[in-house]
PDB file of C-alpha atoms in Angstrom:
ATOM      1  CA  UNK A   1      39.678 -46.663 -27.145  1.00 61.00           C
ATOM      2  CA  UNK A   2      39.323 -44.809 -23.964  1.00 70.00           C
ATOM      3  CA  UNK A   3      42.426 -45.437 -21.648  1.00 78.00           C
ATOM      4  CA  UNK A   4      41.406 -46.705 -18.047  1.00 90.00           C
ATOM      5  CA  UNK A   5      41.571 -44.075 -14.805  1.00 92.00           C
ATOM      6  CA  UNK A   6      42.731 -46.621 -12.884  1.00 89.00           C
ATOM      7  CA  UNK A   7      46.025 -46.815 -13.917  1.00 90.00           C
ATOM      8  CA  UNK A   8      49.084 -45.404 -11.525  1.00 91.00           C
ATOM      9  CA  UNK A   9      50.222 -43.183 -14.900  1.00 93.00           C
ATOM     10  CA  UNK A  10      46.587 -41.610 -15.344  1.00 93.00           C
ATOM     11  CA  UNK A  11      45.858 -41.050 -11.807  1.00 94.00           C
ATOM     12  CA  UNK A  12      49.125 -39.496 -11.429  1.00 94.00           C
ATOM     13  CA  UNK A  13      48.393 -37.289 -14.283  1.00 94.00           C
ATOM     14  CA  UNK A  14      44.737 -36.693 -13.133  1.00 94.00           C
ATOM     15  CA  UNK A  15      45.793 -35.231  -9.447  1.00 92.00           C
ATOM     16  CA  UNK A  16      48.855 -33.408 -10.848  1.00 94.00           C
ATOM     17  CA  UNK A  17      46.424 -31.522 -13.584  1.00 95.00           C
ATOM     18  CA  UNK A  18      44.023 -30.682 -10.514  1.00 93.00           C
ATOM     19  CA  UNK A  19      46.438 -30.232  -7.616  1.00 93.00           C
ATOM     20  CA  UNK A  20      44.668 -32.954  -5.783  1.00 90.00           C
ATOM     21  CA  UNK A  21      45.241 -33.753  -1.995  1.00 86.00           C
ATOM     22  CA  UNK A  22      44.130 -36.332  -0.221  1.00 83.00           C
ATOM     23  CA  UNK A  23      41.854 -36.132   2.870  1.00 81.00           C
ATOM     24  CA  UNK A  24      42.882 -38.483   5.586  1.00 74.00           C
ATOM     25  CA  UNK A  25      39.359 -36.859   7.222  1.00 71.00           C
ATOM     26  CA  UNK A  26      37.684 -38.290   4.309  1.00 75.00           C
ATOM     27  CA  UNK A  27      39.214 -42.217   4.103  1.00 74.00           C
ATOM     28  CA  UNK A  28      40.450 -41.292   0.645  1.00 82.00           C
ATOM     29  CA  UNK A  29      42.569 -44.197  -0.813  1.00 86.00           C
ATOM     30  CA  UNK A  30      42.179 -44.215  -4.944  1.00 90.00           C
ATOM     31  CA  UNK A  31      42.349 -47.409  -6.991  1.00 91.00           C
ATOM     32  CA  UNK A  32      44.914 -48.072  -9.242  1.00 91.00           C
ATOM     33  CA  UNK A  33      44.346 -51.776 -10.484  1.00 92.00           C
ATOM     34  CA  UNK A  34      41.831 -51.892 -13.488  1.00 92.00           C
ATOM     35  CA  UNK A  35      41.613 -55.685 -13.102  1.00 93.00           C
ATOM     36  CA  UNK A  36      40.633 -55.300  -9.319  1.00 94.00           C
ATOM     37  CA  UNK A  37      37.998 -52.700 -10.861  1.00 95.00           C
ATOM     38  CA  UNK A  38      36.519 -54.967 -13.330  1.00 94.00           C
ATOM     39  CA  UNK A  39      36.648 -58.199 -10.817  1.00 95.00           C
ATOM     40  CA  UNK A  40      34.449 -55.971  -8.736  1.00 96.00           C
ATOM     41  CA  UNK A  41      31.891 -55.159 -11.217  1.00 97.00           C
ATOM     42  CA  UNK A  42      31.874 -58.948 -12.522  1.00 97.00           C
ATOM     43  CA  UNK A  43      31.057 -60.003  -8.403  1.00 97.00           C
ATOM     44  CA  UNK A  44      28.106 -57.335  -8.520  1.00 98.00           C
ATOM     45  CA  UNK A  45      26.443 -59.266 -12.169  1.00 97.00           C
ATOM     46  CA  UNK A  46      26.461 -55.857 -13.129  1.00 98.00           C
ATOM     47  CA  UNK A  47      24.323 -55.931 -17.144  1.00 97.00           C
ATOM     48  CA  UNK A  48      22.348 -53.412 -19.049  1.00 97.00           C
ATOM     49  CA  UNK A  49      19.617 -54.105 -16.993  1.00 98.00           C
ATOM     50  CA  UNK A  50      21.147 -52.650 -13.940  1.00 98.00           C
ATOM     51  CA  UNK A  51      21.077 -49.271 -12.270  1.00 98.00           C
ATOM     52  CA  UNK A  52      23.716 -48.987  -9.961  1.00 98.00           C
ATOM     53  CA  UNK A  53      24.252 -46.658  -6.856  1.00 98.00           C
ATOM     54  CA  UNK A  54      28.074 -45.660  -6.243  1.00 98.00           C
ATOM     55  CA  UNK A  55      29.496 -43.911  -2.811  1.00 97.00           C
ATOM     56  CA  UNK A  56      32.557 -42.171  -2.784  1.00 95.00           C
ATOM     57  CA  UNK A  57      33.505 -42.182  -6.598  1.00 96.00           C
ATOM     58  CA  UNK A  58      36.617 -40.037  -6.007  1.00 95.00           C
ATOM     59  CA  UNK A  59      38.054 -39.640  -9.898  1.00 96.00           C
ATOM     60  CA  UNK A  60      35.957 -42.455 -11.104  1.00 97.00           C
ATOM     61  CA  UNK A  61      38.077 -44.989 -11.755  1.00 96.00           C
ATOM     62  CA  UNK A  62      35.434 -47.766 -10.625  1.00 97.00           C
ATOM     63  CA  UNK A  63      32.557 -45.323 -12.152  1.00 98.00           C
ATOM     64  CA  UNK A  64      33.845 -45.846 -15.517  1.00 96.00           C
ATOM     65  CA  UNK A  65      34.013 -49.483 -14.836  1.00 96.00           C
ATOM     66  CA  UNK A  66      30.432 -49.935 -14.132  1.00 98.00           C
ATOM     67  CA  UNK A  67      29.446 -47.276 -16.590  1.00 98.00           C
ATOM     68  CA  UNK A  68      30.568 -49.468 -19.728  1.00 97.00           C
ATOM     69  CA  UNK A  69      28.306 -52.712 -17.848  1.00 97.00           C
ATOM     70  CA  UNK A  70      25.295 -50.816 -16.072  1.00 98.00           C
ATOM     71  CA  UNK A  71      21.975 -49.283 -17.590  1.00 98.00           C
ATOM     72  CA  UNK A  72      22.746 -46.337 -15.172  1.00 98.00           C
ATOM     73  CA  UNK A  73      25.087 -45.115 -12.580  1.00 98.00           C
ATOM     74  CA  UNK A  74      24.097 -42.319  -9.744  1.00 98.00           C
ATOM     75  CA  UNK A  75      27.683 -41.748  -7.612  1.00 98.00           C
ATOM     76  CA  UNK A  76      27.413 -39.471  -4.373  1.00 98.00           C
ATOM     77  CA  UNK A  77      30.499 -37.764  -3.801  1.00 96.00           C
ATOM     78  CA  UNK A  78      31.163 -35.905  -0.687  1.00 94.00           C
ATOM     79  CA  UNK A  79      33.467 -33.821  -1.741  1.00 94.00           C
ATOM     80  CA  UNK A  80      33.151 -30.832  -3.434  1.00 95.00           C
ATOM     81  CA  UNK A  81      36.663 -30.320  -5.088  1.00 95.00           C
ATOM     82  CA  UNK A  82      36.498 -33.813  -6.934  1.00 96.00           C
ATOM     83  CA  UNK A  83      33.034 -32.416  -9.396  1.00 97.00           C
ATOM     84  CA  UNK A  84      35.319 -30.387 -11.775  1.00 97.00           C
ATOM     85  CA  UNK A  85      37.893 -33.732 -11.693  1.00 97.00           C
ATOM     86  CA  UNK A  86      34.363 -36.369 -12.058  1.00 97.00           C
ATOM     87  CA  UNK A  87      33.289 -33.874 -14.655  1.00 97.00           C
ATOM     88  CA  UNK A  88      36.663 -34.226 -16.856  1.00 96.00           C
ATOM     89  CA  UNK A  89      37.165 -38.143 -16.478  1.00 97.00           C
ATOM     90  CA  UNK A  90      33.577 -39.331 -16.574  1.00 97.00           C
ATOM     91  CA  UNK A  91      32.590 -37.276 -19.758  1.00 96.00           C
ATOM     92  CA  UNK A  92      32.619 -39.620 -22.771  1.00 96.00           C
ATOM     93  CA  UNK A  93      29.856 -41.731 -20.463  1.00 97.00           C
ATOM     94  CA  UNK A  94      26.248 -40.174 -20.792  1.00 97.00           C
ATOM     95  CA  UNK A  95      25.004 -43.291 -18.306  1.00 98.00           C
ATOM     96  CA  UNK A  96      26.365 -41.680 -14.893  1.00 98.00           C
ATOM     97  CA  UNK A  97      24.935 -38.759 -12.287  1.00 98.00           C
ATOM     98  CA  UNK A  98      27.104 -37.486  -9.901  1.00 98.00           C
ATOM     99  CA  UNK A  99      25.167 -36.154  -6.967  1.00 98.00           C
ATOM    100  CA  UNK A 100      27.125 -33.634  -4.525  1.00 98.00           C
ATOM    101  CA  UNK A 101      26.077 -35.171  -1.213  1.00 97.00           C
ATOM    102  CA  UNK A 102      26.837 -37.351   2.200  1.00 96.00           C
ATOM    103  CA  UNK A 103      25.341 -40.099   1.622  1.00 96.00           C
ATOM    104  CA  UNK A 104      24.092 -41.110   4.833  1.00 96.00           C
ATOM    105  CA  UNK A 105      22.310 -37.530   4.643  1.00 97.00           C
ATOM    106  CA  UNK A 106      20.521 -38.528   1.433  1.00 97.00           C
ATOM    107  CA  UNK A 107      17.325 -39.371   0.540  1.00 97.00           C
ATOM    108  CA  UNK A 108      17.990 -42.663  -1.397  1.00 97.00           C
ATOM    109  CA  UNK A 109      14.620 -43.925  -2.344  1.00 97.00           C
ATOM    110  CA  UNK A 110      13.930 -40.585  -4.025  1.00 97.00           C
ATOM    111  CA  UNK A 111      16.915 -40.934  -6.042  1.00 97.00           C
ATOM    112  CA  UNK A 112      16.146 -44.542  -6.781  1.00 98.00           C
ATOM    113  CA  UNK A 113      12.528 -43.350  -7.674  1.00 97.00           C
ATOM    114  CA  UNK A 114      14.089 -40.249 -10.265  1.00 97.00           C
ATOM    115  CA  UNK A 115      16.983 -42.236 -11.442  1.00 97.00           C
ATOM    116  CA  UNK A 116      16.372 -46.397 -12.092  1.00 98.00           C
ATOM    117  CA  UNK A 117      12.433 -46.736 -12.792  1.00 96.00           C
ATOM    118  CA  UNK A 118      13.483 -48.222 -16.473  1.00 96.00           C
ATOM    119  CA  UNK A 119      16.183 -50.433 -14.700  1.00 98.00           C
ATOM    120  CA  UNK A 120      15.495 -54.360 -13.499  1.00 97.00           C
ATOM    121  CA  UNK A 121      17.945 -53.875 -10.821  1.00 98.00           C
ATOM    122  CA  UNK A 122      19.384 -51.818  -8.240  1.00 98.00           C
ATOM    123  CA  UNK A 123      22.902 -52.805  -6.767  1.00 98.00           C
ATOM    124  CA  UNK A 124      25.153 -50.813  -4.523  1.00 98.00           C
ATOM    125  CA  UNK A 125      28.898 -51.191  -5.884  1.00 98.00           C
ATOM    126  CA  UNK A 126      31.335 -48.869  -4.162  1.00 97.00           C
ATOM    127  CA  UNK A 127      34.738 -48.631  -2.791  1.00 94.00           C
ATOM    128  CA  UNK A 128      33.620 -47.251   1.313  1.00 92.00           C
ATOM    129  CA  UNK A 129      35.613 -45.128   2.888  1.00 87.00           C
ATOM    130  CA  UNK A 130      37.064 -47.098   5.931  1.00 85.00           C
ATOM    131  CA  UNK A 131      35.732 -44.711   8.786  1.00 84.00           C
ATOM    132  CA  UNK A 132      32.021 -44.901   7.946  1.00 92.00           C
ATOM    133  CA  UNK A 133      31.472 -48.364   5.968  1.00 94.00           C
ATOM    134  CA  UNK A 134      29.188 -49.409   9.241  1.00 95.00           C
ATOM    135  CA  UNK A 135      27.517 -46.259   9.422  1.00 96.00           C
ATOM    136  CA  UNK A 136      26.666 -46.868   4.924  1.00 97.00           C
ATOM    137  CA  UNK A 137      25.853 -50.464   5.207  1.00 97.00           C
ATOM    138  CA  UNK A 138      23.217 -50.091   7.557  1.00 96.00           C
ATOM    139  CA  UNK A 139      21.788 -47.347   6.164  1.00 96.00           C
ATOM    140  CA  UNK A 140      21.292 -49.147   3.230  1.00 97.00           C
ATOM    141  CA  UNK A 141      19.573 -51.783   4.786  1.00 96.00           C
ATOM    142  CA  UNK A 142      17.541 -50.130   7.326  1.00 94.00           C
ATOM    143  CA  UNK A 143      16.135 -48.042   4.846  1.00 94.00           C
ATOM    144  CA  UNK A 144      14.264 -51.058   3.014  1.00 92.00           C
ATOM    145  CA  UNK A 145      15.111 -50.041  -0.121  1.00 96.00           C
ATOM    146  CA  UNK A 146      14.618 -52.165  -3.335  1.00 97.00           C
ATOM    147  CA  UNK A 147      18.132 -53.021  -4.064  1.00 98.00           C
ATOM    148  CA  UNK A 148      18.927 -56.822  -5.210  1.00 98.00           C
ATOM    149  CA  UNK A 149      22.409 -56.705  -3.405  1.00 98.00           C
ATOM    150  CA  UNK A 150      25.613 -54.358  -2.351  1.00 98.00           C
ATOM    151  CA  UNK A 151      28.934 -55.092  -3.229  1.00 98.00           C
ATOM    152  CA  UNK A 152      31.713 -53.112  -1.611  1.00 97.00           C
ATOM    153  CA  UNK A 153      35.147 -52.955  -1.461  1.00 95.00           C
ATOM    154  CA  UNK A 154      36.336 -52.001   2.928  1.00 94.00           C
ATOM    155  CA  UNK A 155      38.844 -53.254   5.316  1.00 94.00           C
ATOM    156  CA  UNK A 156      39.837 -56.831   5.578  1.00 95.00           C
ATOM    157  CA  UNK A 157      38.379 -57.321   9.127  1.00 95.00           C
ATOM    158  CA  UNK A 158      35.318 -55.435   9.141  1.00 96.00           C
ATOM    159  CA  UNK A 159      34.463 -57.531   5.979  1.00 96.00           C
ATOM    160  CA  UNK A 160      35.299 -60.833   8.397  1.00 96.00           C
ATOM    161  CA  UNK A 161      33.218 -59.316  11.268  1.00 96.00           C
ATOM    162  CA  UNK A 162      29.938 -58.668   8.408  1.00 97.00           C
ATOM    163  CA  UNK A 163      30.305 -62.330   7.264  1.00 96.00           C
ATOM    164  CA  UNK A 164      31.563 -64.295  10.708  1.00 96.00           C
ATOM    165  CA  UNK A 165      29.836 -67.606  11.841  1.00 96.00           C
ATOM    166  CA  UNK A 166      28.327 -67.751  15.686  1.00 96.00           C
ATOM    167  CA  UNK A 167      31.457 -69.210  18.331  1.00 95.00           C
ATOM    168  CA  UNK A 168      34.290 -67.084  16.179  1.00 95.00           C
ATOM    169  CA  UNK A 169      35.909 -64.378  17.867  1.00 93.00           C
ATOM    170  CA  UNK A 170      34.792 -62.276  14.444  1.00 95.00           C
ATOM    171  CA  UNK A 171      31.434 -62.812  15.137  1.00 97.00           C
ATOM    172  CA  UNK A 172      29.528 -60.400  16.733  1.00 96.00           C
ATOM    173  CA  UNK A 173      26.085 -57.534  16.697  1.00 96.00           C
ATOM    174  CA  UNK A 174      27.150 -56.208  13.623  1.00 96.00           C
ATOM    175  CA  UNK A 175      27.399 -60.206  11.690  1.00 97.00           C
ATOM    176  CA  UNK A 176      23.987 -60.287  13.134  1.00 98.00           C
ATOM    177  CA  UNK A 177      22.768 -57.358  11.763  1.00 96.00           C
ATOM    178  CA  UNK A 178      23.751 -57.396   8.345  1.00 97.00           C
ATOM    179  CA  UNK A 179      22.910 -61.324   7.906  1.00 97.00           C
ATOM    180  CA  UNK A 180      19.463 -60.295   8.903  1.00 98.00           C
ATOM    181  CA  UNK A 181      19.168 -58.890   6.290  1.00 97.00           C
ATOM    182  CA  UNK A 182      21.310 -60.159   3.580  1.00 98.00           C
ATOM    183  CA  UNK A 183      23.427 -63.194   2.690  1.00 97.00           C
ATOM    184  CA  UNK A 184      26.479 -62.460   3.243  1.00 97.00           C
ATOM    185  CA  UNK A 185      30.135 -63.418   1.527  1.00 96.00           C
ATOM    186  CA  UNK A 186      33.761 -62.089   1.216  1.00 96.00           C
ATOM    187  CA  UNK A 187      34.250 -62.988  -2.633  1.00 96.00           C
ATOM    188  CA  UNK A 188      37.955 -61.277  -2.712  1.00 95.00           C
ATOM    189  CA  UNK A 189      40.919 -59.905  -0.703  1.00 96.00           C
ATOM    190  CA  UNK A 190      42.438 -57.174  -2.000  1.00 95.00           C
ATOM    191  CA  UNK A 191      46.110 -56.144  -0.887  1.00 93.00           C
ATOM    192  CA  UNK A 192      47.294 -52.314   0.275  1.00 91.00           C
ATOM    193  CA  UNK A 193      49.665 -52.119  -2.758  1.00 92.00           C
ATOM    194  CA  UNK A 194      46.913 -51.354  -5.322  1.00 92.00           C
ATOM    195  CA  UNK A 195      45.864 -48.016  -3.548  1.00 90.00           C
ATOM    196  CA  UNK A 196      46.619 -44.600  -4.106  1.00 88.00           C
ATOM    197  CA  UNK A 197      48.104 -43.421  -0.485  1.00 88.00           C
ATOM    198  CA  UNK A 198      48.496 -47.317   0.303  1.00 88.00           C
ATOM    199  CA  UNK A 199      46.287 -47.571   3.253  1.00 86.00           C
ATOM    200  CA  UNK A 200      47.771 -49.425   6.553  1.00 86.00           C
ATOM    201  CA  UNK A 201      45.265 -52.585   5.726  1.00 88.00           C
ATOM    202  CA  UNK A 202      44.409 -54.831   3.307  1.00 91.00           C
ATOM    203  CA  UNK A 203      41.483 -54.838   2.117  1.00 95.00           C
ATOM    204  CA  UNK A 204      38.201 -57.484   0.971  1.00 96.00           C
ATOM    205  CA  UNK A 205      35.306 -57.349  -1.598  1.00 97.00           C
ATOM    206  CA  UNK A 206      32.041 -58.610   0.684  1.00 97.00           C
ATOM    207  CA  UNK A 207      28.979 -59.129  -1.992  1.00 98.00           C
ATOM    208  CA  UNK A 208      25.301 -59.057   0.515  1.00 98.00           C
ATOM    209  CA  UNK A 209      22.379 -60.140  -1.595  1.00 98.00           C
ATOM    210  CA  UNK A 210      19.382 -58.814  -0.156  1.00 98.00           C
ATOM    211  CA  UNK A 211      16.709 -61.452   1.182  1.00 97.00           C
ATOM    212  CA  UNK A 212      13.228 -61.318   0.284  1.00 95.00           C
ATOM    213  CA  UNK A 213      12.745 -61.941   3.798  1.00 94.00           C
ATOM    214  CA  UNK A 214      14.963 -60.959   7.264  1.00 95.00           C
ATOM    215  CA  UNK A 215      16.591 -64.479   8.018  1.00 96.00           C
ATOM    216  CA  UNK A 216      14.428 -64.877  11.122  1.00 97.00           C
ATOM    217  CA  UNK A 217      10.912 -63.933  12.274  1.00 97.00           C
ATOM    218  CA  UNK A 218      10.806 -61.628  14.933  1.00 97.00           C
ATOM    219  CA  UNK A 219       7.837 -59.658  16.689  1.00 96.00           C
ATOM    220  CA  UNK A 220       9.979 -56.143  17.365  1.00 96.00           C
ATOM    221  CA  UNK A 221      12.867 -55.560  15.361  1.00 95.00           C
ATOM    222  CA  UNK A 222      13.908 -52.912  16.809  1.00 94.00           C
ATOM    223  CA  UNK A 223      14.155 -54.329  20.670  1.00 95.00           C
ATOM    224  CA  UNK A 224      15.892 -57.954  18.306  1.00 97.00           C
ATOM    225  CA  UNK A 225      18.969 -55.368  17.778  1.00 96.00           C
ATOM    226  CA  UNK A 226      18.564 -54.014  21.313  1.00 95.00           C
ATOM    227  CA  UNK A 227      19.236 -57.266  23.019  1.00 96.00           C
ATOM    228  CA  UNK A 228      22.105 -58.466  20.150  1.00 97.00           C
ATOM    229  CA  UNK A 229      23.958 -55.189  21.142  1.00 95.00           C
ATOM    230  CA  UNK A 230      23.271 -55.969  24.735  1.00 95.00           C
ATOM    231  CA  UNK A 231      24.502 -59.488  24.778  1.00 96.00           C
ATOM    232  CA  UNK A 232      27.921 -58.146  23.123  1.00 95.00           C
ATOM    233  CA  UNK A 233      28.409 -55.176  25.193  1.00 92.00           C
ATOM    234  CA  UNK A 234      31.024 -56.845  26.767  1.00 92.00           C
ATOM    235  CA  UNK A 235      32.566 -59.416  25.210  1.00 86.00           C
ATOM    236  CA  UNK A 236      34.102 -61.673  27.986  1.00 88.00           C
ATOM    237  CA  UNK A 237      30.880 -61.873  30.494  1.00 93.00           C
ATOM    238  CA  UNK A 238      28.358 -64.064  29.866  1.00 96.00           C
ATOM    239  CA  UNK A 239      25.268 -63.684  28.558  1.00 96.00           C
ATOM    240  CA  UNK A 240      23.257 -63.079  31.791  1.00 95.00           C
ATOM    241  CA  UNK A 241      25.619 -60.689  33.087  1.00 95.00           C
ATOM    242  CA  UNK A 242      25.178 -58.814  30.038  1.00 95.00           C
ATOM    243  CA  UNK A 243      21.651 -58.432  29.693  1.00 94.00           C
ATOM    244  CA  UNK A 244      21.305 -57.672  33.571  1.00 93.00           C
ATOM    245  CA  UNK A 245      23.449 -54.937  33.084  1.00 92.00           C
ATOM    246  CA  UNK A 246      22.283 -53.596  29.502  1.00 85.00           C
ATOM    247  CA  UNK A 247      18.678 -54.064  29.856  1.00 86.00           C
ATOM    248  CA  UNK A 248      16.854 -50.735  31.473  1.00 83.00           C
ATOM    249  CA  UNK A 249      15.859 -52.163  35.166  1.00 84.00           C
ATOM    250  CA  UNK A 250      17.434 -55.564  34.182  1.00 78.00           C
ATOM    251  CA  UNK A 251      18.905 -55.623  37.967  1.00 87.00           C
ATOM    252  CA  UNK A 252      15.640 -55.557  39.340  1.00 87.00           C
ATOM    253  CA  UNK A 253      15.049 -58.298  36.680  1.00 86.00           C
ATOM    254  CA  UNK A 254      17.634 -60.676  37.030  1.00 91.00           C
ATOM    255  CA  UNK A 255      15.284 -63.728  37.889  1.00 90.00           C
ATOM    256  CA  UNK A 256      12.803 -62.805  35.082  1.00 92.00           C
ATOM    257  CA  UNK A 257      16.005 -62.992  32.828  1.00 92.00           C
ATOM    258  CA  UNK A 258      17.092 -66.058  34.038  1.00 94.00           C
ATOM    259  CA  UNK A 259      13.817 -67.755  34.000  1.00 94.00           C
ATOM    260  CA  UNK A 260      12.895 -66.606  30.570  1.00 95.00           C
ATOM    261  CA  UNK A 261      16.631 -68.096  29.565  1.00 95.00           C
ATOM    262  CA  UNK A 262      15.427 -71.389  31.002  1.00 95.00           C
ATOM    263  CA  UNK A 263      12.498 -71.141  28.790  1.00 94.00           C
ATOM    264  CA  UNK A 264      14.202 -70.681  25.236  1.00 95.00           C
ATOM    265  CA  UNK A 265      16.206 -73.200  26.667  1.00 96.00           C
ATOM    266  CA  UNK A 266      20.080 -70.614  26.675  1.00 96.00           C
ATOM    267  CA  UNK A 267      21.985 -71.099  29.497  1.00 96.00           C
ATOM    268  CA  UNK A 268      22.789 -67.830  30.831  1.00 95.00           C
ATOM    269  CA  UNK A 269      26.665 -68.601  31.178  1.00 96.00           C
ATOM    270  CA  UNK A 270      27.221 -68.895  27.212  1.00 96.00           C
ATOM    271  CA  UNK A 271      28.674 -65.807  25.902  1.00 96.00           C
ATOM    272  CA  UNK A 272      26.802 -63.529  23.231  1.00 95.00           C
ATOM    273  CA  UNK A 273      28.870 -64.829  20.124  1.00 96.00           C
ATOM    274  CA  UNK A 274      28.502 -68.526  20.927  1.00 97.00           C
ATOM    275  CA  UNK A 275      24.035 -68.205  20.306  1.00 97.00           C
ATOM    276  CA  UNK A 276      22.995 -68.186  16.671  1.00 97.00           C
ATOM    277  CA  UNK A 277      20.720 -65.562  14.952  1.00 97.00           C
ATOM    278  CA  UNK A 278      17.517 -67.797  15.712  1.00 97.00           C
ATOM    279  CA  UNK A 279      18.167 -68.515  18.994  1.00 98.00           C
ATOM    280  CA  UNK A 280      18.661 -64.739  19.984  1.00 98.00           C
ATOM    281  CA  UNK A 281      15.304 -64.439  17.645  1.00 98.00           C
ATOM    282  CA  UNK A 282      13.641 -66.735  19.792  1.00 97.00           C
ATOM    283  CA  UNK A 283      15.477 -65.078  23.024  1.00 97.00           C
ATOM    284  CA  UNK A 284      14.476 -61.190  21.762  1.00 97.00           C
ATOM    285  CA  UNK A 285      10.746 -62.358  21.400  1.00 97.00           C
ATOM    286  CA  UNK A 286      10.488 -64.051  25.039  1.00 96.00           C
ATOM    287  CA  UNK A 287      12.236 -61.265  26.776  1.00 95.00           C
ATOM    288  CA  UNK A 288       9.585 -58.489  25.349  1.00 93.00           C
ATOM    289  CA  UNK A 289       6.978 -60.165  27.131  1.00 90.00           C
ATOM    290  CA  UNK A 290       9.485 -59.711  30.363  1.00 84.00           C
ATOM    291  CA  UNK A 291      11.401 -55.887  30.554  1.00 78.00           C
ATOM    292  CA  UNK A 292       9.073 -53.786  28.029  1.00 68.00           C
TER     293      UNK A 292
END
């Protein structure tokens, strides 16, 4: 039987035998907890029908996990001196690629076109690297591609902010952007003590199953986002305030604002994280008849 990376006695051995050192630059923080590893995979339905898209494989300790589950597995790893180490641990599995690239510089549906046209599925599993999960999740989704859902392991709170109801201090543009898009739940916390340096958070699983549809209608998606990031920008003034002073011209266009409130029926002294996802939908759509 092949023994598990993910143990603190094979990892050890693993980064000895290379001379490993971590990159702080790089949010590197190794897995050591096999049954952490294989909870992941079970929260991602991960079956032989899957192909699976990894980011930041490191040794491949959750690699080899979803290797012995998926149809396929194509990992991007950043960096260059882990290949020769990916190479070593990954070889009894002829189910994995391991593509040398930043993943936010890739061209995803082209792999997903080359890698997973005899798979049923396409799921994201991946450990993120703290400093750009944002930055990966929303490429992911902005890009429209064909994947069924993404299940990641990142810090604690940004996995509270992705999956935060309206009126919580959590909530906020980026809970609105991803449950646009997906449905959204933290499945698992995962504590600081099963990492490899120990990194100075704890840590969730978040699972975000794609919707066939964006959870609300709206007629310019792009100016939708605008006024969610607007109506956060700062957090303690009110709505109004905000989207007078975030809107191009918006002083100019205070009482078009604040009628076109009145219409869609928002007061104007709420605050951005009290309004729900349809009722900025329904605000987005009045006020691009008003400032475009």
């Amino acid at each position: 039987m092949i023994k598990d990376i993910a143990t603190p006695v094979r990892t050890k051995a693993i980064l000895e035998k290379y001379g490993f050192s971590f990159k702080k630059s790089l949010g590197q923080n190794f897995l050591i907890e096999p049954n952490v590893l294989s909870r992941i995979v079970d929260h991602a339905n991960v079956t032989e029908k899957t192909g699976v898209i990894e980011i930041g494989p490191g040794i491949g300790a959750l690699t080899e996990q979803l290797a012995r589950r998926a149809k396929k597995v194509v990992a991007f790893e950043i960096d260059k001196r882990l290949l020769p180490i990916l190479n070593e641990t990954l070889s009894p599995y002829e189910n994995i690629t391991v593509i040398h690239q930043d993943v936010l510089e890739a061209d995803l549906k082209k792999a997903i076109e080359e890698n997973f046209s005899d798979c049923e599925e396409i799921m994201v599993v991946a450990n993120l690297p703290y400093y750009v999960t944002t930055p990966i999740i929303m490429k992911l989704l902005e890009d429209k591609l064909p994947l069924k859902g993404i299940v990641v392991m990142l810090q604690k709170e940004v996995a509270d902010r992705i999956s935060a109801a309206p009126s919580t201090k959590e909530y906020g543009s980026l809970s609105i952007a991803v449950q646009y898009y997906t449905e959204a739940k933290t499945v698992m916390t995962v504590p600081k003590t099963v990492f490899v340096p120990q990194p100075n958070v704890d840590s969730a699983i978040i699972r975000l199953l794609v919707r066939d549809k964006p959870t609300v209608e709206v007629e310019d998606e792009d100016f939708f986002f605008k006024i969610v990031r607007a109506s956060f920008a700062q957090r303690r003034k009110t709505l109004l305030n905000n989207l007078v002073h975030f809107i191009p011209n918006g002083k100019e266009l205070k009482a078009k604002i604040e009628e076109t409130l009145e219409h869609v029926e928002v007061d104007g002294k709420r605050r951005g994280e009290s309004l729900s996802i349809e009722e900025f939908a329904k605000l987005s759509d009045a006020l691009a008849k008003v400032v475009k």
